Short mmCIF file of C-alpha atoms in Angstrom, two decimals:
data_model
loop_
_atom_site.label_atom_id
_atom_site.label_comp_id
_atom_site.label_asym_id
_atom_site.label_seq_id
_atom_site.Cartn_x
_atom_site.Cartn_y
_atom_site.Cartn_z
CA MET A 1 18.42 12.28 47.49
CA SER A 2 16.36 12.75 44.34
CA THR A 3 12.99 10.98 44.22
CA VAL A 4 12.86 10.91 40.43
CA PRO A 5 14.20 7.32 40.04
CA ARG A 6 11.76 6.05 42.65
CA ILE A 7 8.82 7.78 40.93
CA ALA A 8 9.90 6.40 37.54
CA ALA A 9 10.19 2.94 39.05
CA ARG A 10 6.69 3.16 40.55
CA ARG A 11 5.27 4.28 37.18
CA HIS A 12 7.01 1.42 35.42
CA ALA A 13 5.59 -1.04 37.95
CA ALA A 14 2.11 0.43 37.40
CA SER A 15 2.29 -0.01 33.61
CA PRO A 16 -0.26 -2.55 32.34
CA ARG A 17 2.56 -4.35 30.54
CA ARG A 18 3.94 -5.39 33.95
CA TRP A 19 0.87 -7.22 35.17
CA VAL A 20 -1.16 -8.34 32.14
CA SER A 21 -0.33 -9.80 28.73
CA GLU A 22 -0.93 -7.70 25.63
CA GLU A 23 -3.43 -10.23 24.31
CA LEU A 24 -5.47 -10.17 27.53
CA PHE A 25 -5.41 -6.37 27.72
CA ASP A 26 -6.55 -6.06 24.11
CA PHE A 27 -9.28 -8.65 24.61
CA TRP A 28 -10.90 -6.73 27.47
CA GLY A 29 -9.90 -3.24 26.28
CA THR A 30 -11.66 -3.59 22.95
CA ARG A 31 -14.84 -4.69 24.75
CA LEU A 32 -14.86 -1.42 26.68
CA HIS A 33 -14.00 0.60 23.57
CA PRO A 34 -13.32 -0.87 20.10
CA LEU A 35 -10.04 1.01 19.69
CA TRP A 36 -8.50 0.44 23.13
CA THR A 37 -5.38 -1.70 22.80
CA LEU A 38 -2.08 -1.76 24.65
CA ARG A 39 0.00 -0.84 21.61
CA ARG A 40 -1.66 -2.34 18.51
CA PRO A 41 -2.81 0.17 15.82
CA LEU A 42 -6.47 -0.16 14.86
CA ALA A 43 -8.89 1.94 12.78
CA ARG A 44 -12.67 2.17 12.89
CA LEU A 45 -14.87 2.74 9.84
CA VAL A 46 -17.00 5.86 10.31
CA SER A 47 -18.33 6.56 6.81
CA ARG A 48 -18.39 5.25 3.23
CA THR A 49 -19.31 7.26 0.13
CA ALA A 50 -19.31 6.52 -3.57
CA GLU A 51 -16.28 8.03 -5.33
CA SER A 52 -16.81 6.75 -8.89
CA ALA A 53 -18.69 4.05 -10.72
CA ASP A 54 -16.49 1.33 -9.19
CA ALA A 55 -14.77 2.95 -6.17
CA VAL A 56 -15.75 4.11 -2.69
CA THR A 57 -13.98 6.28 -0.14
CA LEU A 58 -13.84 5.02 3.44
CA VAL A 59 -13.17 7.38 6.33
CA LEU A 60 -11.39 5.70 9.24
CA THR A 61 -10.62 6.85 12.75
CA PRO A 62 -7.24 5.43 13.90
CA ASN A 63 -6.36 4.84 17.53
CA ARG A 64 -3.49 6.55 19.32
CA HIS A 65 -0.99 3.85 18.42
CA PHE A 66 -0.97 4.85 14.74
CA ARG A 67 2.11 7.04 14.22
CA GLY A 68 0.81 8.93 11.20
CA LEU A 69 2.07 9.05 7.63
CA LEU A 70 3.50 11.31 4.95
CA PRO A 71 1.52 12.13 1.80
CA GLY A 72 2.14 9.41 -0.76
CA GLN A 73 2.80 6.64 1.75
CA HIS A 74 0.78 3.45 2.20
CA VAL A 75 -0.73 1.53 5.09
CA THR A 76 -1.79 -2.12 5.32
CA LEU A 77 -5.38 -2.73 6.32
CA GLY A 78 -6.21 -6.06 7.96
CA VAL A 79 -9.79 -7.20 7.30
CA GLU A 80 -11.73 -10.26 8.41
CA VAL A 81 -13.69 -11.84 5.57
CA ASP A 82 -15.60 -15.09 6.06
CA GLY A 83 -13.54 -15.91 9.13
CA ARG A 84 -10.19 -15.29 7.43
CA ARG A 85 -7.83 -12.42 8.21
CA LEU A 86 -6.77 -10.82 4.92
CA SER A 87 -4.70 -7.70 4.33
CA ARG A 88 -4.22 -5.23 1.51
CA SER A 89 -2.32 -1.97 1.16
CA TYR A 90 -3.85 1.43 0.43
CA SER A 91 -2.59 5.01 0.16
CA PRO A 92 -4.67 7.20 2.50
CA THR A 93 -5.25 10.91 2.55
CA VAL A 94 -5.02 12.43 6.06
CA LEU A 95 -8.03 14.67 6.68
CA ALA A 96 -7.97 17.87 8.73
CA ASP A 97 -9.31 16.13 11.82
CA GLY A 98 -6.67 13.38 11.70
CA ARG A 99 -8.93 10.72 10.25
CA LEU A 100 -7.85 8.70 7.19
CA ALA A 101 -9.64 8.61 3.86
CA ILE A 102 -8.95 5.45 1.87
CA THR A 103 -10.35 5.00 -1.65
CA VAL A 104 -11.00 1.38 -2.64
CA LYS A 105 -11.76 0.18 -6.16
CA ALA A 106 -14.15 -2.81 -6.11
CA ILE A 107 -12.49 -5.60 -8.08
CA ALA A 108 -14.48 -8.56 -9.38
CA GLY A 109 -13.58 -11.55 -7.24
CA GLY A 110 -11.55 -9.39 -4.85
CA ALA A 111 -12.51 -10.55 -1.34
CA VAL A 112 -11.12 -7.52 0.48
CA SER A 113 -12.18 -4.83 -2.01
CA GLN A 114 -15.69 -6.24 -2.28
CA HIS A 115 -16.01 -6.38 1.50
CA LEU A 116 -14.77 -2.84 2.00
CA ALA A 117 -16.86 -1.45 -0.88
CA GLY A 118 -20.15 -2.83 0.32
CA ALA A 119 -20.27 -5.39 3.09
CA ALA A 120 -18.24 -3.72 5.85
CA ALA A 121 -20.55 -2.20 8.45
CA ILE A 122 -20.07 1.30 9.81
CA GLY A 123 -18.26 0.84 13.08
CA GLU A 124 -16.24 -2.17 11.90
CA VAL A 125 -12.68 -2.16 13.22
CA PHE A 126 -9.66 -3.05 11.08
CA GLU A 127 -6.04 -3.81 11.84
CA LEU A 128 -3.92 -0.87 10.75
CA GLY A 129 -0.26 -1.21 9.85
CA GLN A 130 2.23 1.63 10.27
CA ALA A 131 2.97 3.74 7.19
CA PHE A 132 5.56 2.68 4.61
CA GLY A 133 6.73 3.83 1.18
CA GLU A 134 9.29 6.27 -0.21
CA MET A 135 7.24 8.13 -2.85
CA THR A 136 7.05 11.34 -0.85
CA LEU A 137 7.92 15.00 -1.36
CA PRO A 138 9.94 17.37 0.79
CA THR A 139 8.12 20.44 2.23
CA PRO A 140 8.18 22.86 0.57
CA SER A 141 8.90 21.41 -2.88
CA SER A 142 9.48 23.71 -5.85
CA GLU A 143 10.86 21.04 -8.22
CA ARG A 144 9.30 20.36 -11.62
CA LEU A 145 7.00 17.39 -11.16
CA LEU A 146 5.37 14.97 -13.59
CA LEU A 147 2.74 12.77 -11.91
CA LEU A 148 1.41 9.77 -13.81
CA ALA A 149 -1.50 7.75 -12.41
CA ALA A 150 -3.74 4.99 -13.68
CA GLY A 151 -6.75 3.51 -11.89
CA SER A 152 -6.22 3.36 -8.14
CA GLY A 153 -2.79 4.90 -8.59
CA ILE A 154 -4.51 8.29 -8.29
CA THR A 155 -4.82 7.90 -4.51
CA PRO A 156 -1.19 8.67 -3.52
CA MET A 157 -1.14 11.44 -6.13
CA ARG A 158 -4.16 13.07 -4.50
CA ALA A 159 -2.35 13.10 -1.14
CA LEU A 160 0.78 14.61 -2.74
CA LEU A 161 -1.29 17.28 -4.53
CA ARG A 162 -3.01 18.23 -1.26
CA GLN A 163 0.41 18.69 0.26
CA LEU A 164 1.47 20.92 -2.64
CA ASP A 165 -1.82 22.83 -2.45
CA GLY A 166 -1.16 23.64 1.19
CA ALA A 167 2.25 25.00 0.20
CA GLY A 168 0.78 27.17 -2.57
CA MET A 169 1.86 24.88 -5.46
CA PRO A 170 5.37 26.35 -5.54
CA GLY A 171 6.61 24.53 -8.65
CA GLN A 172 5.25 23.49 -12.06
CA VAL A 173 3.23 20.23 -11.79
CA ASP A 174 1.55 18.14 -14.49
CA LEU A 175 -0.77 15.26 -13.58
CA VAL A 176 -1.70 12.82 -16.32
CA TYR A 177 -4.53 10.57 -15.05
CA TRP A 178 -5.57 7.51 -17.08
CA ALA A 179 -8.91 5.76 -16.76
CA ARG A 180 -11.05 3.83 -19.16
CA ARG A 181 -14.21 5.97 -18.94
CA ARG A 182 -15.10 9.28 -17.28
CA GLU A 183 -17.41 7.63 -14.74
CA GLU A 184 -14.43 5.67 -13.42
CA LEU A 185 -12.48 8.82 -12.49
CA CYS A 186 -11.94 9.49 -8.75
CA PHE A 187 -11.64 12.97 -7.24
CA ALA A 188 -12.50 14.57 -10.62
CA ASP A 189 -14.11 17.70 -9.12
CA GLU A 190 -11.35 18.13 -6.52
CA LEU A 191 -8.61 17.85 -9.15
CA ALA A 192 -10.41 20.28 -11.47
CA ALA A 193 -10.80 22.80 -8.63
CA LEU A 194 -7.12 22.43 -7.81
CA ALA A 195 -6.16 23.18 -11.40
CA ALA A 196 -8.45 26.25 -11.44
CA ARG A 197 -6.89 27.54 -8.23
CA HIS A 198 -3.21 27.10 -9.24
CA PRO A 199 -1.96 28.15 -12.70
CA SER A 200 1.23 26.15 -12.08
CA PHE A 201 -0.79 22.90 -11.89
CA THR A 202 -2.13 21.30 -15.08
CA LEU A 203 -4.52 18.33 -15.10
CA HIS A 204 -4.55 15.98 -18.10
CA ILE A 205 -7.37 13.41 -18.22
CA ALA A 206 -6.67 10.44 -20.53
CA LEU A 207 -9.74 8.29 -21.15
CA THR A 208 -8.64 5.25 -23.15
CA ARG A 209 -12.20 4.12 -23.98
CA ASP A 210 -13.76 7.49 -24.64
CA PRO A 211 -16.15 6.84 -27.58
CA ALA A 212 -15.46 10.26 -29.13
CA ALA A 213 -11.72 10.59 -28.74
CA PRO A 214 -9.93 7.69 -26.99
CA ALA A 215 -6.71 8.78 -25.38
CA LEU A 216 -3.30 7.34 -26.13
CA ARG A 217 -1.87 4.98 -23.52
CA VAL A 218 1.26 5.88 -21.62
CA ASP A 219 3.62 4.15 -24.06
CA ALA A 220 2.41 6.43 -26.90
CA PHE A 221 1.43 9.55 -24.95
CA ALA A 222 2.69 12.89 -26.36
CA PHE A 223 4.85 13.96 -23.43
CA ASP A 224 6.56 16.54 -25.65
CA ALA A 225 3.43 18.64 -25.38
CA LEU A 226 4.11 19.14 -21.67
CA GLY A 227 7.26 21.13 -22.36
CA ASP A 228 10.85 20.47 -21.32
CA LEU A 229 10.90 17.52 -18.89
CA SER A 230 14.67 17.12 -18.64
CA SER A 231 14.70 18.58 -15.13
CA ALA A 232 11.45 16.94 -14.01
CA ARG A 233 11.01 14.39 -11.29
CA ALA A 234 8.46 11.79 -12.44
CA LEU A 235 6.29 9.86 -10.00
CA VAL A 236 4.33 6.96 -11.39
CA CYS A 237 1.65 4.76 -9.74
CA GLY A 238 -0.70 2.22 -11.23
CA PRO A 239 -0.85 -1.42 -12.40
CA GLY A 240 2.41 -3.21 -13.07
CA GLY A 241 2.08 -3.08 -16.85
CA PHE A 242 1.36 0.65 -16.77
CA VAL A 243 4.40 1.33 -14.57
CA ASP A 244 6.69 -0.75 -16.83
CA ALA A 245 5.44 1.07 -19.91
CA ALA A 246 5.89 4.49 -18.27
CA GLN A 247 9.46 3.64 -17.27
CA ALA A 248 10.33 2.57 -20.78
CA ARG A 249 8.64 5.60 -22.35
CA LEU A 250 10.30 8.19 -20.11
CA GLN A 251 13.78 6.69 -20.03
CA GLY A 252 16.28 9.47 -20.66
CA GLN A 253 13.56 12.15 -20.82
CA VAL A 254 13.25 13.03 -17.15
CA ALA A 255 15.76 13.79 -14.42
CA SER A 256 14.51 11.00 -12.14
CA LEU A 257 11.65 8.54 -11.89
CA GLN A 258 10.05 6.83 -8.90
CA SER A 259 7.30 4.27 -9.29
CA GLU A 260 5.01 2.03 -7.31
CA ALA A 261 2.99 -0.75 -8.89
CA PHE A 262 -0.02 -2.13 -7.06
CA THR A 263 0.10 -5.33 -9.09
CA PRO A 264 3.41 -7.11 -9.78
CA PRO A 265 4.32 -7.13 -13.49
CA VAL A 266 3.91 -10.45 -15.31
CA LEU A 267 7.25 -11.59 -16.58
CA PRO A 268 7.89 -14.23 -19.24
CA GLU A 269 8.25 -17.61 -17.65
CA ALA A 270 11.99 -17.99 -17.16
CA GLU A 271 11.96 -21.19 -15.16
CA SER A 272 9.70 -24.23 -15.32
CA GLY A 273 9.12 -27.42 -13.34
CA THR A 274 8.75 -27.79 -9.60
CA VAL A 275 10.95 -27.80 -6.51
CA GLN A 276 10.61 -29.13 -2.97
CA VAL A 277 10.02 -26.46 -0.34
CA GLU A 278 10.32 -27.49 3.28
CA LEU A 279 8.36 -25.42 5.79
CA ARG A 280 10.44 -25.95 8.92
CA ARG A 281 7.99 -24.69 11.54
CA SER A 282 4.95 -26.50 10.27
CA GLY A 283 6.84 -29.70 9.38
CA ARG A 284 5.48 -29.83 5.83
CA THR A 285 7.23 -30.28 2.49
CA LEU A 286 5.46 -29.03 -0.63
CA SER A 287 6.13 -29.36 -4.33
CA LEU A 288 5.88 -25.79 -5.65
CA PRO A 289 6.24 -24.46 -9.21
CA ARG A 290 9.20 -22.41 -10.35
CA GLY A 291 8.37 -19.02 -11.88
CA THR A 292 5.47 -18.37 -9.49
CA SER A 293 5.87 -16.15 -6.47
CA LEU A 294 6.23 -18.09 -3.26
CA LEU A 295 3.24 -16.29 -1.80
CA GLN A 296 0.96 -17.29 -4.67
CA ALA A 297 2.33 -20.85 -4.68
CA LEU A 298 1.77 -21.29 -0.94
CA GLU A 299 -1.75 -19.84 -1.19
CA ALA A 300 -2.53 -22.31 -3.98
CA GLU A 301 -1.65 -25.06 -1.50
CA GLY A 302 -4.24 -23.69 0.94
CA LEU A 303 -1.76 -21.83 3.19
CA ARG A 304 -2.30 -18.23 4.30
CA PRO A 305 1.06 -16.60 5.05
CA ALA A 306 0.93 -13.04 6.34
CA SER A 307 0.92 -10.60 3.41
CA GLY A 308 0.20 -6.98 2.68
CA CYS A 309 1.04 -5.01 -0.40
CA ARG A 310 1.90 -8.06 -2.53
CA MET A 311 4.43 -5.93 -4.45
CA GLY A 312 7.58 -6.08 -2.31
CA ILE A 313 7.21 -2.84 -0.37
CA CYS A 314 5.57 -3.38 3.05
CA ASN A 315 7.66 -6.37 4.31
CA THR A 316 4.60 -8.08 5.83
CA CYS A 317 5.39 -11.35 4.04
CA VAL A 318 9.08 -11.49 4.93
CA CYS A 319 10.23 -14.80 6.34
CA GLY A 320 13.50 -16.57 6.99
CA LYS A 321 15.14 -18.60 4.25
CA VAL A 322 17.40 -21.30 5.66
CA SER A 323 18.79 -22.55 2.36
CA GLY A 324 18.20 -22.64 -1.34
CA VAL A 325 18.13 -20.24 -4.32
CA THR A 326 15.31 -17.79 -4.99
CA ARG A 327 14.66 -15.58 -8.00
CA HIS A 328 13.33 -12.03 -7.62
CA THR A 329 10.26 -11.83 -9.88
CA LEU A 330 10.66 -8.10 -10.55
CA THR A 331 14.39 -7.95 -11.35
CA GLY A 332 15.22 -11.54 -12.30
CA GLU A 333 18.13 -11.62 -9.87
CA HIS A 334 18.97 -14.83 -8.02
CA ALA A 335 19.84 -15.01 -4.34
CA ALA A 336 21.71 -18.06 -2.99
CA GLU A 337 22.84 -16.78 0.43
CA PRO A 338 21.72 -19.03 3.31
CA ALA A 339 20.10 -17.75 6.51
CA THR A 340 18.61 -14.61 4.95
CA GLN A 341 15.21 -12.94 4.79
CA VAL A 342 13.03 -13.37 1.70
CA LYS A 343 9.87 -11.51 0.58
CA LEU A 344 7.42 -14.17 -0.42
CA CYS A 345 5.38 -11.93 -2.72
CA VAL A 346 8.24 -11.03 -5.08
CA ASN A 347 10.43 -14.14 -4.99
CA SER A 348 10.01 -17.53 -6.59
CA ALA A 349 11.86 -20.76 -5.93
CA SER A 350 14.69 -21.70 -8.28
CA THR A 351 15.94 -24.69 -6.28
CA ASP A 352 14.72 -26.69 -3.34
CA LEU A 353 14.20 -24.36 -0.35
CA ILE A 354 13.88 -24.49 3.42
CA LEU A 355 11.73 -21.68 4.80
CA GLU A 356 10.99 -20.66 8.36
CA LEU A 357 7.21 -21.12 8.02
#
């Protein structure tokens, strides 16, 4: 008789999950080593360097529970600031040794970005979500590419360009990178070296507040100078207004366009007044404004629902909707189906709601 089932059964019985709770294992495991958990992904800060006048690059060591990511994808970083657990999404670059490089722009009043840019101590451990996002490239990729980035939107483009660099830059690629001033550019030397190494890659720096020759913004940029774009795949990342303007500007000029906005676009107020939102689990009923995302409205009431990217991608803020009508803040579409899931960051209340919160 084979002994394999008996051996497998003994191994299963010896698994820590059989005799200790995950919370207890993590409590003691992280006291022996800061990254030892049963299955929870964590990352430890090992270095921080200035990247530009207002941005820093953090190098993180993830534990073995992180499943990796594709160039262009994002992760959610959970950070403790003043006793509160906050989370934000970033697009890392995977370094040769498997560590993650995350570039953070310090935003005035931004609790997470200010903490990561200056206050976080070397050795601090963060929660690390698994990778998400669809703005990726096949390997190898020889398609004509147009990459548009503004501000922190350069971080996923850097990861994609490193992937293309490793493949020998097989297709024609143009990167147009907008910033206000030269000192705010990230990875400037790396991008310039990449352009010098590959004739098929062209870097276009657009400085909108250059005192000598301010660049045109994306809605007026001379894309005709880049040649025939009818077969190009455009990838766009930046603030919501930048992404909206790029989509409008390139409509009908490129073969396809993918975009990711790291701030939701501000839409004209389509609905006014307030509605009653019942939070079933907590037993509270709140009067919340129409036209404001549920996440923002709940935070204004002092609540702290789980959240991540705040732009409808990572699903961290998803919760159950028992009843009521919501309006998607990015598309304007209404959803009236009961017993469904709703993303708090990109949906507002149109009628009274019952949420599983």
